[in-house]
XYZ file of C-alpha atoms in Angstrom:
622
model
C 346.226 3.281 362.335
C 342.793 2.677 360.941
C 342.046 3.011 357.245
C 338.614 4.340 356.426
C 338.401 1.988 353.489
C 339.002 -0.948 355.806
C 336.347 0.303 358.206
C 333.799 0.723 355.438
C 334.540 -2.761 354.133
C 333.713 -4.170 357.540
C 330.621 -2.038 357.972
C 329.277 -2.942 354.560
C 328.878 -6.492 355.796
C 326.487 -5.211 358.446
C 323.908 -3.957 355.990
C 323.826 -6.936 353.632
C 320.392 -8.375 353.566
C 319.765 -11.513 355.551
C 316.779 -13.709 354.730
C 313.656 -12.592 356.536
C 313.276 -14.894 359.491
C 310.420 -15.305 361.892
C 310.820 -12.969 364.865
C 312.102 -14.818 367.893
C 313.240 -13.788 371.295
C 315.519 -15.452 373.771
C 314.192 -16.146 377.230
C 316.684 -13.689 378.620
C 315.194 -10.841 376.587
C 311.696 -11.449 377.992
C 312.638 -10.624 381.562
C 310.427 -7.999 383.164
C 312.507 -4.838 383.179
C 312.041 -2.638 386.219
C 314.137 0.102 387.795
C 317.739 -1.069 387.831
C 318.535 -3.367 390.750
C 321.613 -5.518 390.927
C 323.740 -7.490 393.318
C 324.715 -5.224 396.257
C 328.374 -5.621 395.266
C 327.709 -4.365 391.742
C 329.123 -0.947 390.855
C 325.897 -0.244 388.989
C 324.338 0.438 392.381
C 326.245 3.736 392.400
C 325.404 5.621 389.190
C 324.429 9.265 389.503
C 320.694 9.754 389.446
C 318.184 7.031 388.614
C 318.755 4.289 386.058
C 316.030 2.217 384.391
C 316.373 -0.699 382.013
C 314.477 -0.202 378.744
C 315.344 -3.463 377.012
C 318.105 -5.726 375.753
C 320.062 -6.338 372.575
C 322.628 -8.720 371.133
C 323.733 -5.885 368.844
C 326.682 -4.168 370.481
C 327.082 -1.195 368.125
C 324.238 1.307 368.147
C 326.029 3.784 365.852
C 329.203 3.872 363.770
C 330.392 7.364 364.735
C 328.055 10.341 365.345
C 325.118 8.973 367.318
C 322.475 11.709 367.076
C 319.728 11.364 369.712
C 318.415 8.066 371.020
C 316.356 9.720 373.776
C 313.876 12.609 373.581
C 311.571 14.190 376.167
C 308.064 15.504 375.553
C 306.398 18.383 377.403
C 304.777 16.041 379.948
C 308.154 14.645 380.987
C 307.913 11.273 379.247
C 311.246 9.928 377.958
C 311.159 8.264 374.518
C 313.989 5.811 373.762
C 314.990 3.902 370.619
C 317.724 1.339 369.993
C 318.896 -1.365 367.589
C 317.738 -4.665 369.000
C 319.484 -7.858 367.936
C 316.902 -10.425 369.000
C 319.122 -13.491 368.909
C 322.765 -14.433 369.148
C 323.129 -14.609 365.363
C 321.673 -11.089 364.885
C 319.671 -12.487 361.976
C 316.638 -10.724 363.457
C 317.583 -7.069 363.885
C 314.891 -4.499 364.591
C 314.397 -1.004 365.969
C 312.777 -0.993 369.400
C 311.018 1.775 371.319
C 310.148 2.273 374.955
C 308.838 5.087 377.120
C 309.790 6.037 380.657
C 306.653 7.241 382.442
C 307.131 9.903 385.130
C 303.920 8.965 386.952
C 305.188 5.501 387.900
C 308.942 6.057 387.391
C 309.069 3.010 385.170
C 308.936 1.748 381.605
C 305.709 1.448 379.636
C 306.585 -1.997 378.241
C 308.708 -4.726 379.835
C 311.099 -4.946 376.860
C 309.918 -2.256 374.446
C 308.009 -2.629 371.170
C 309.133 -3.033 367.572
C 308.999 0.055 365.352
C 309.888 -1.203 361.867
C 307.802 -3.485 359.634
C 310.786 -4.863 357.655
C 313.694 -6.976 358.931
C 317.278 -5.747 359.284
C 316.362 -2.340 360.684
C 318.766 -0.446 362.908
C 320.871 2.602 363.716
C 317.910 4.493 365.172
C 317.516 8.070 366.378
C 314.400 9.819 367.663
C 312.678 13.184 367.995
C 309.401 14.030 369.740
C 306.935 16.876 369.604
C 305.513 18.588 372.673
C 302.366 16.437 372.617
C 304.230 13.146 372.879
C 304.311 11.888 369.295
C 307.610 10.128 368.662
C 309.358 10.133 365.291
C 312.045 7.422 365.124
C 314.402 7.475 362.130
C 316.373 4.405 361.060
C 317.266 2.331 358.017
C 316.016 -1.086 357.002
C 316.725 -3.645 354.280
C 313.572 -4.708 352.404
C 313.561 -8.056 350.645
C 315.487 -7.867 347.390
C 316.432 -4.214 347.821
C 319.179 -2.014 349.235
C 319.136 -0.450 352.690
C 316.834 2.584 352.860
C 316.274 5.510 355.239
C 312.909 5.491 357.011
C 311.110 7.580 359.629
C 307.979 6.589 361.509
C 305.026 8.284 363.193
C 303.106 6.860 366.146
C 299.352 6.366 365.888
C 298.806 8.141 369.201
C 301.211 9.733 371.669
C 303.319 6.991 373.287
C 301.155 4.232 371.766
C 304.023 2.306 370.168
C 302.010 1.670 366.966
C 304.215 3.076 364.215
C 303.809 3.637 360.486
C 307.126 4.009 358.639
C 307.780 5.698 355.309
C 310.900 6.928 353.564
C 311.993 9.495 350.992
C 312.137 8.359 347.376
C 315.690 6.966 347.122
C 318.511 8.310 344.983
C 319.321 6.246 341.898
C 322.272 6.228 339.524
C 323.586 3.969 336.763
C 324.460 1.338 339.372
C 320.954 1.312 340.841
C 319.465 2.590 344.096
C 321.913 4.161 346.526
C 322.061 2.889 350.113
C 321.433 6.294 351.696
C 321.215 5.306 355.328
C 322.326 5.998 358.949
C 319.750 8.790 359.416
C 319.765 11.412 362.182
C 316.462 13.168 362.841
C 315.330 16.559 364.165
C 311.909 18.184 364.538
C 311.331 21.929 364.116
C 308.782 24.185 365.784
C 306.311 23.669 362.938
C 306.418 19.903 363.341
C 308.436 19.250 360.183
C 310.754 16.223 360.259
C 314.332 16.909 359.109
C 316.712 14.034 358.383
C 320.365 13.838 357.385
C 321.603 10.530 355.920
C 324.862 9.197 354.491
C 325.784 7.176 351.423
C 329.037 5.209 351.556
C 331.404 5.038 348.604
C 335.048 4.102 348.129
C 336.515 7.397 349.388
C 334.101 8.294 352.156
C 330.509 9.479 352.358
C 327.971 11.635 350.575
C 325.686 13.609 352.894
C 321.988 13.941 351.968
C 319.131 15.935 353.487
C 315.416 15.002 353.543
C 312.324 16.834 354.749
C 308.948 15.318 355.653
C 305.566 16.444 356.979
C 303.717 14.280 359.518
C 300.051 13.822 358.597
C 297.118 13.205 360.940
C 293.492 12.156 360.654
C 290.978 12.731 363.422
C 293.839 13.230 365.889
C 295.739 10.084 364.924
C 299.127 9.878 363.248
C 298.972 8.502 359.689
C 302.324 8.804 357.964
C 305.183 11.135 357.082
C 304.881 12.595 353.578
C 308.288 13.351 352.089
C 309.135 16.381 349.996
C 310.438 15.881 346.467
C 313.936 17.355 346.252
C 314.725 17.342 342.513
C 313.277 16.900 339.026
C 313.909 13.151 339.202
C 311.368 12.941 342.011
C 313.951 11.861 344.602
C 313.473 12.695 348.270
C 317.123 13.411 349.041
C 319.089 16.620 348.489
C 322.859 16.272 348.175
C 324.721 18.565 350.587
C 328.429 17.670 350.514
C 330.967 14.872 350.687
C 332.107 13.676 354.101
C 334.323 11.122 355.759
C 332.976 8.660 358.345
C 329.309 8.445 359.376
C 329.707 11.834 361.007
C 326.695 13.935 359.989
C 324.331 15.326 362.633
C 321.299 17.610 362.321
C 319.428 19.997 364.602
C 316.491 22.401 364.251
C 316.075 25.722 366.026
C 313.164 26.254 368.398
C 313.351 30.030 367.888
C 313.500 30.384 364.087
C 313.517 28.489 360.788
C 317.211 27.638 361.048
C 318.368 24.069 360.394
C 322.006 23.017 360.841
C 323.975 20.021 359.578
C 327.541 19.360 360.763
C 329.914 16.631 359.593
C 333.595 15.860 359.091
C 335.238 16.101 355.684
C 338.630 15.037 354.363
C 340.999 17.929 355.017
C 341.892 20.086 352.031
C 345.354 19.059 350.863
C 345.153 15.749 352.726
C 347.182 12.929 351.211
C 345.981 9.971 353.261
C 342.251 9.231 352.999
C 341.633 8.487 356.651
C 338.867 9.304 359.104
C 341.429 11.030 361.352
C 342.614 13.389 358.581
C 339.570 15.639 358.521
C 337.984 19.007 359.315
C 334.629 19.871 360.886
C 332.170 21.359 358.383
C 328.904 23.221 358.902
C 325.932 23.890 356.603
C 323.004 26.138 357.566
C 319.533 26.712 356.212
C 317.667 29.863 357.253
C 314.303 28.862 355.792
C 313.505 25.463 357.268
C 315.631 23.393 354.892
C 314.339 24.801 351.595
C 317.646 26.465 350.732
C 321.123 25.806 352.099
C 324.161 28.042 352.506
C 327.571 26.913 351.243
C 329.611 24.616 353.518
C 331.843 26.385 356.037
C 335.083 24.837 357.309
C 335.138 25.510 361.051
C 338.495 23.983 361.967
C 340.879 24.480 359.000
C 343.503 22.036 360.249
C 346.937 22.131 358.588
C 350.020 19.938 358.380
C 351.385 21.765 361.421
C 348.517 20.702 363.681
C 349.005 17.870 366.126
C 345.319 16.955 366.114
C 342.599 16.632 363.497
C 338.878 15.886 363.641
C 338.166 12.244 364.448
C 334.724 11.741 362.887
C 332.070 12.150 365.605
C 330.217 15.268 366.750
C 327.009 16.719 368.201
C 325.099 19.933 367.478
C 322.222 21.797 369.134
C 320.690 25.276 369.008
C 320.497 27.033 372.366
C 317.553 29.220 373.337
C 319.306 32.315 371.985
C 319.260 30.648 368.549
C 323.026 30.174 368.619
C 324.486 26.902 367.440
C 326.602 24.882 369.850
C 328.827 22.126 368.465
C 331.053 19.524 370.140
C 333.494 17.260 368.296
C 336.328 14.828 368.948
C 339.902 15.373 367.811
C 342.642 12.754 367.829
C 346.401 12.765 367.407
C 347.255 12.951 363.721
C 350.063 14.464 361.637
C 350.985 14.171 357.992
C 354.125 15.038 356.016
C 354.337 16.014 352.323
C 355.839 12.617 351.478
C 352.562 11.008 352.781
C 354.193 9.792 356.008
C 351.683 10.129 358.823
C 351.283 9.279 362.468
C 348.278 8.748 364.704
C 347.340 7.106 367.984
C 344.688 4.718 369.247
C 344.487 6.769 372.447
C 345.336 10.505 372.341
C 342.167 12.574 372.035
C 340.218 15.606 373.157
C 336.691 16.958 372.818
C 336.247 20.598 371.799
C 333.174 22.838 371.774
C 332.513 25.635 369.271
C 330.124 28.502 370.008
C 328.530 30.195 366.997
C 328.015 33.469 368.864
C 331.684 33.896 369.818
C 333.398 31.787 367.173
C 335.600 30.378 369.938
C 336.768 26.820 370.567
C 337.189 25.503 374.106
C 338.233 22.156 375.582
C 335.457 19.994 377.024
C 337.575 16.933 377.851
C 341.157 15.820 377.281
C 342.836 12.428 377.582
C 346.166 13.019 375.851
C 347.893 9.927 377.208
C 348.987 6.722 375.560
C 347.947 3.377 376.982
C 348.307 -0.378 376.863
C 344.643 -1.363 376.527
C 343.122 -0.037 373.306
C 339.639 1.476 373.189
C 338.951 -0.608 370.073
C 338.110 0.147 366.454
C 336.490 3.523 365.889
C 337.191 4.868 369.379
C 339.826 6.890 371.253
C 340.304 7.813 374.926
C 337.474 10.375 374.960
C 334.908 10.467 372.157
C 331.246 10.407 371.108
C 330.163 13.841 372.467
C 326.451 14.588 372.915
C 325.305 18.127 373.808
C 322.369 19.331 375.890
C 321.141 22.834 376.764
C 319.416 24.083 379.926
C 316.598 26.381 378.676
C 316.361 28.165 382.038
C 320.003 28.895 382.926
C 321.605 28.505 379.505
C 324.117 26.034 380.972
C 325.626 23.539 378.547
C 326.222 19.841 379.193
C 328.364 17.515 377.120
C 328.015 13.759 377.647
C 330.800 11.555 376.282
C 332.455 8.161 376.506
C 335.759 7.863 378.371
C 337.990 4.800 378.308
C 340.128 3.833 381.275
C 343.338 1.892 381.694
C 342.078 0.695 385.100
C 340.146 -2.309 383.759
C 340.273 -4.368 380.597
C 338.891 -7.516 379.039
C 340.448 -10.950 379.245
C 339.754 -11.565 375.553
C 340.844 -9.944 372.304
C 344.065 -8.110 373.116
C 342.883 -6.832 376.494
C 340.614 -4.011 375.301
C 339.845 -1.115 377.654
C 336.497 -0.586 379.334
C 334.650 2.732 379.437
C 332.241 4.857 381.458
C 329.866 7.654 380.527
C 330.987 11.108 381.682
C 329.491 14.584 381.554
C 331.108 18.024 381.621
C 329.250 21.242 382.397
C 329.705 24.876 381.371
C 327.929 27.746 383.097
C 329.463 30.486 380.906
C 328.355 29.544 377.381
C 331.280 27.181 376.842
C 334.133 29.501 377.869
C 335.062 27.040 380.640
C 334.145 23.386 381.121
C 334.239 21.311 384.259
C 336.368 18.227 384.701
C 334.191 15.313 383.728
C 331.819 13.679 386.214
C 331.472 9.907 385.929
C 327.760 9.184 385.547
C 327.854 5.386 385.457
C 330.813 4.447 387.696
C 331.093 0.808 386.714
C 334.101 -1.368 387.470
C 334.073 -5.134 386.862
C 334.382 -7.192 390.016
C 337.294 -9.108 388.480
C 340.044 -7.659 386.323
C 340.700 -8.569 383.576
C 337.017 -9.221 383.057
C 335.692 -12.179 381.098
C 332.860 -11.932 378.589
C 329.589 -11.592 380.489
C 331.218 -9.891 383.476
C 332.647 -6.772 381.810
C 330.791 -3.489 382.324
C 331.385 -1.332 379.296
C 328.951 1.571 378.792
C 328.714 2.699 375.197
C 326.711 4.668 372.603
C 325.398 7.244 375.085
C 323.328 10.182 373.917
C 321.573 12.918 375.867
C 318.248 14.643 375.202
C 318.572 18.084 373.584
C 317.134 19.945 376.570
C 317.348 19.775 380.340
C 313.796 19.472 381.664
C 312.363 20.598 384.996
C 310.079 19.012 387.536
C 309.252 21.863 389.845
C 312.523 23.643 390.569
C 314.708 20.609 389.864
C 316.345 20.227 386.474
C 317.186 16.835 384.972
C 319.545 15.530 382.317
C 318.251 12.551 380.293
C 320.524 9.862 378.824
C 320.230 6.590 376.946
C 323.091 4.091 376.667
C 323.963 0.428 376.244
C 325.766 -1.690 378.832
C 328.036 -4.079 376.915
C 329.115 -7.140 378.902
C 332.337 -7.551 376.943
C 334.758 -4.818 375.901
C 335.230 -4.007 372.238
C 332.726 -4.336 369.397
C 331.862 -7.915 368.512
C 330.428 -6.780 365.166
C 333.957 -5.589 364.280
C 335.487 -8.892 365.416
C 336.402 -7.684 368.889
C 335.462 -9.641 371.996
C 332.529 -11.997 372.409
C 328.808 -11.737 371.701
C 326.820 -10.970 374.840
C 323.188 -10.144 375.569
C 323.493 -6.483 376.534
C 321.159 -4.116 378.342
C 319.791 -0.731 377.257
C 319.263 1.935 379.912
C 317.581 5.259 380.476
C 319.293 7.486 383.062
C 317.778 10.573 384.720
C 320.290 12.788 386.520
C 319.513 15.831 388.661
C 321.720 18.650 387.400
C 322.579 19.601 390.984
C 324.725 16.444 391.053
C 326.928 17.742 388.215
C 329.545 20.250 389.446
C 330.653 23.181 387.297
C 334.184 23.235 388.761
C 337.079 22.541 388.776
C 337.702 23.451 385.168
C 339.471 21.300 382.616
C 342.633 22.859 381.150
C 341.719 24.765 378.005
C 344.022 23.450 375.280
C 344.486 25.272 371.956
C 342.750 23.721 368.979
C 345.605 24.540 366.618
C 349.251 23.756 367.113
C 350.852 26.891 365.649
C 354.645 26.645 365.955
C 356.126 30.027 366.881
C 359.709 30.835 365.808
C 361.638 32.818 368.410
C 362.981 36.150 367.232
C 365.467 36.909 370.016
C 367.808 33.905 369.843
C 371.212 34.670 371.336
C 374.098 32.400 370.336
C 377.288 32.208 372.385
C 380.383 30.333 371.205
C 383.793 29.706 372.765
C 386.068 27.937 370.269
C 388.600 27.076 372.972
C 386.681 24.702 375.223
C 383.053 25.316 376.178
C 381.287 24.897 372.832
C 378.174 26.914 372.040
C 375.040 27.958 373.942
C 371.600 29.119 372.809
C 369.332 31.434 374.824
C 365.862 32.776 373.969
C 362.704 34.142 375.562
C 359.583 32.142 376.431
C 357.036 31.681 373.650
C 353.486 31.995 375.077
C 351.710 28.647 375.097
C 354.817 26.646 374.167
C 355.847 23.749 376.348
C 358.653 22.396 374.140
C 361.232 24.016 371.871
C 362.600 22.370 368.741
C 366.210 23.294 367.919
C 367.437 23.400 364.333
C 370.937 23.765 362.894
C 372.714 23.640 359.532
C 374.222 20.217 359.076
C 376.962 21.133 356.601
C 377.428 24.773 357.582
C 375.995 25.871 354.240
C 372.513 27.321 354.549
C 372.040 27.624 350.814
C 372.405 23.926 350.046
C 371.704 22.333 353.418
C 368.369 23.107 355.135
C 368.331 23.432 358.883
C 367.561 20.077 360.493
C 366.111 19.440 363.927
C 368.789 18.194 366.312
C 367.266 18.605 369.779
C 364.048 19.265 371.719
C 364.108 20.938 375.131
C 361.530 22.101 377.643
C 363.280 25.295 378.799
C 364.744 28.352 377.065
C 368.402 27.367 377.219
C 370.580 24.859 375.415
C 374.319 24.239 375.856
C 376.499 21.902 373.811
C 379.753 21.550 375.772
C 382.842 20.824 373.737
C 381.017 21.266 370.414
C 383.420 22.644 367.820
C 382.152 24.728 364.909
C 384.595 24.489 362.023
C 383.289 27.632 360.324
C 381.370 29.752 362.835
C 380.606 32.435 360.255
C 378.546 29.866 358.312
C 376.737 28.338 361.292
C 372.991 28.973 361.499
C 370.515 28.059 364.238
C 366.759 28.324 364.733
C 364.304 27.617 367.568
C 360.559 26.981 367.268
C 358.222 26.756 370.273
C 355.288 24.338 370.142
C 352.461 23.222 372.390
C 352.243 19.433 372.784
C 353.761 18.679 369.378
C 352.981 15.303 367.809
C 355.689 12.649 367.789
C 356.260 13.198 364.078
C 359.391 12.115 362.280
C 362.288 14.571 362.267
C 361.929 16.904 359.290
C 363.826 19.914 357.941
C 362.845 23.309 359.247
C 360.068 24.675 356.992
C 361.232 27.382 354.599
C 358.896 30.063 355.901
C 359.908 29.485 359.478
C 363.573 29.344 358.468
C 363.344 32.790 356.911
C 361.679 34.139 360.036
C 363.642 32.319 362.676
C 367.157 31.529 361.501
C 369.951 33.273 363.358
C 373.520 33.318 362.128
C 376.345 32.932 364.566
C 378.613 35.984 364.400
C 381.964 35.013 365.928
């Protein structure tokens, strides 16, 4: 059970300003980085597609929750990558780095990438590109003597790696300048830069939107000029409150629509936890000038077995419909504030704006022994991509396994990067395909020998070279499981990769089982009660409830319905229950009820809810 307040306390340490130190690099981070080659016994010889190393980092957490895009493709097929680069084992020197995969040579433009930011303590980068190859990284940095600030940069020339960074005028209040950070960036068809950022406070986040115009002189990129959003001259517009660093942003290529999605503490929630949330959506129809009211897409209730976890991904398809993927985890809450959750049980769902339907992308609803670690569950961190030719959808995500684990820190689970595919606009999704296929040579693995892929994102669009379509990913290979920055595992010098996968290698079948998003208990209305007072006790019979895989049985404990609510006394998997030898002292006052559920959470036994009791209670008539 992870408290959001606890998580924010830890994360706040990560943005505190360190003294500006001279940039240094370890010898290991100066290695010439070519197309990935490893020992023949290494499982990294068997990823799908082609894998290229872009650089290294001592920083083992690229993003806190929603990751946005860390790879973008221009019209010439160049892949632009950004990442947070910890340059030394202390992480005192933390910068944003950039590299470009060049299709002409199938290799990286620089051996280790180039630095984007001019100020120390920069990180948590995302990137967008225009068709001509100008990259626009967004990140936050910590200037000397000041709070962390959102920035976005423009390159001097396409793929030159010579960036000029500017940021919106920050928000101020009576306490000073707000740390409005963790930006996600999108670029619209007019070349306008759109950014969503988050400000952390004691009960969650505030979500802010910014809008900037890239400027050029004689064909060279100069800077991004930010729009003023209010009479105070600030460059941020407040959108809504949120929970977790969950906000993502996307811009349509067909219209002026801009979308921001995030998770928000569920209405009526008692426990302020990341897992106790709904998925929210805000839309602008005029390029970010005006915004519609927030819409709750999920509307989870106390009856639901699963709630939004805090990470998501959004993209407009080429029909101008929004596609959204998000993680849910096991969570339930009772009116007395009792709640239950799991470090493991999770699913990824996709929502289609055109149909309004939710469908399962991936499911790993099993407990385990080896935890995924703080901020993660069995399947999480979705990242969506659209094929502009076929309309197929791809969802990349991180999946933890119980097959290998680390020797340190409570034996944390390792993970691979998977992708699922839909060829029918999200109505059905394929079972996940493992894209990285890494397994440590020794299990449990020791720090330096683990192979834990993390923080994967995928470019918004599939691109084509001739008739062949490709999916484009960026991810970090962590050589110890867990997140060292959250006191898990050991610091290791990790590697950052670009992966190019032919879509023909990603099957569209078999399909994953489509689970319901909401757990709506259904009271049976045809309960038949049989009772033999002489010897055989009583029996209950009822018809199958569609979608139910378990049935909760309720009965009156003191044979007085008025003063004693029906309490759950059994759970069965079929439509029959017999209690041999059970004697009912007053059969005319005995009441029973049955409610069918689909994968109910392991919540504490509670009285039958009043509404369901009125609908579902059956009195035994002797």
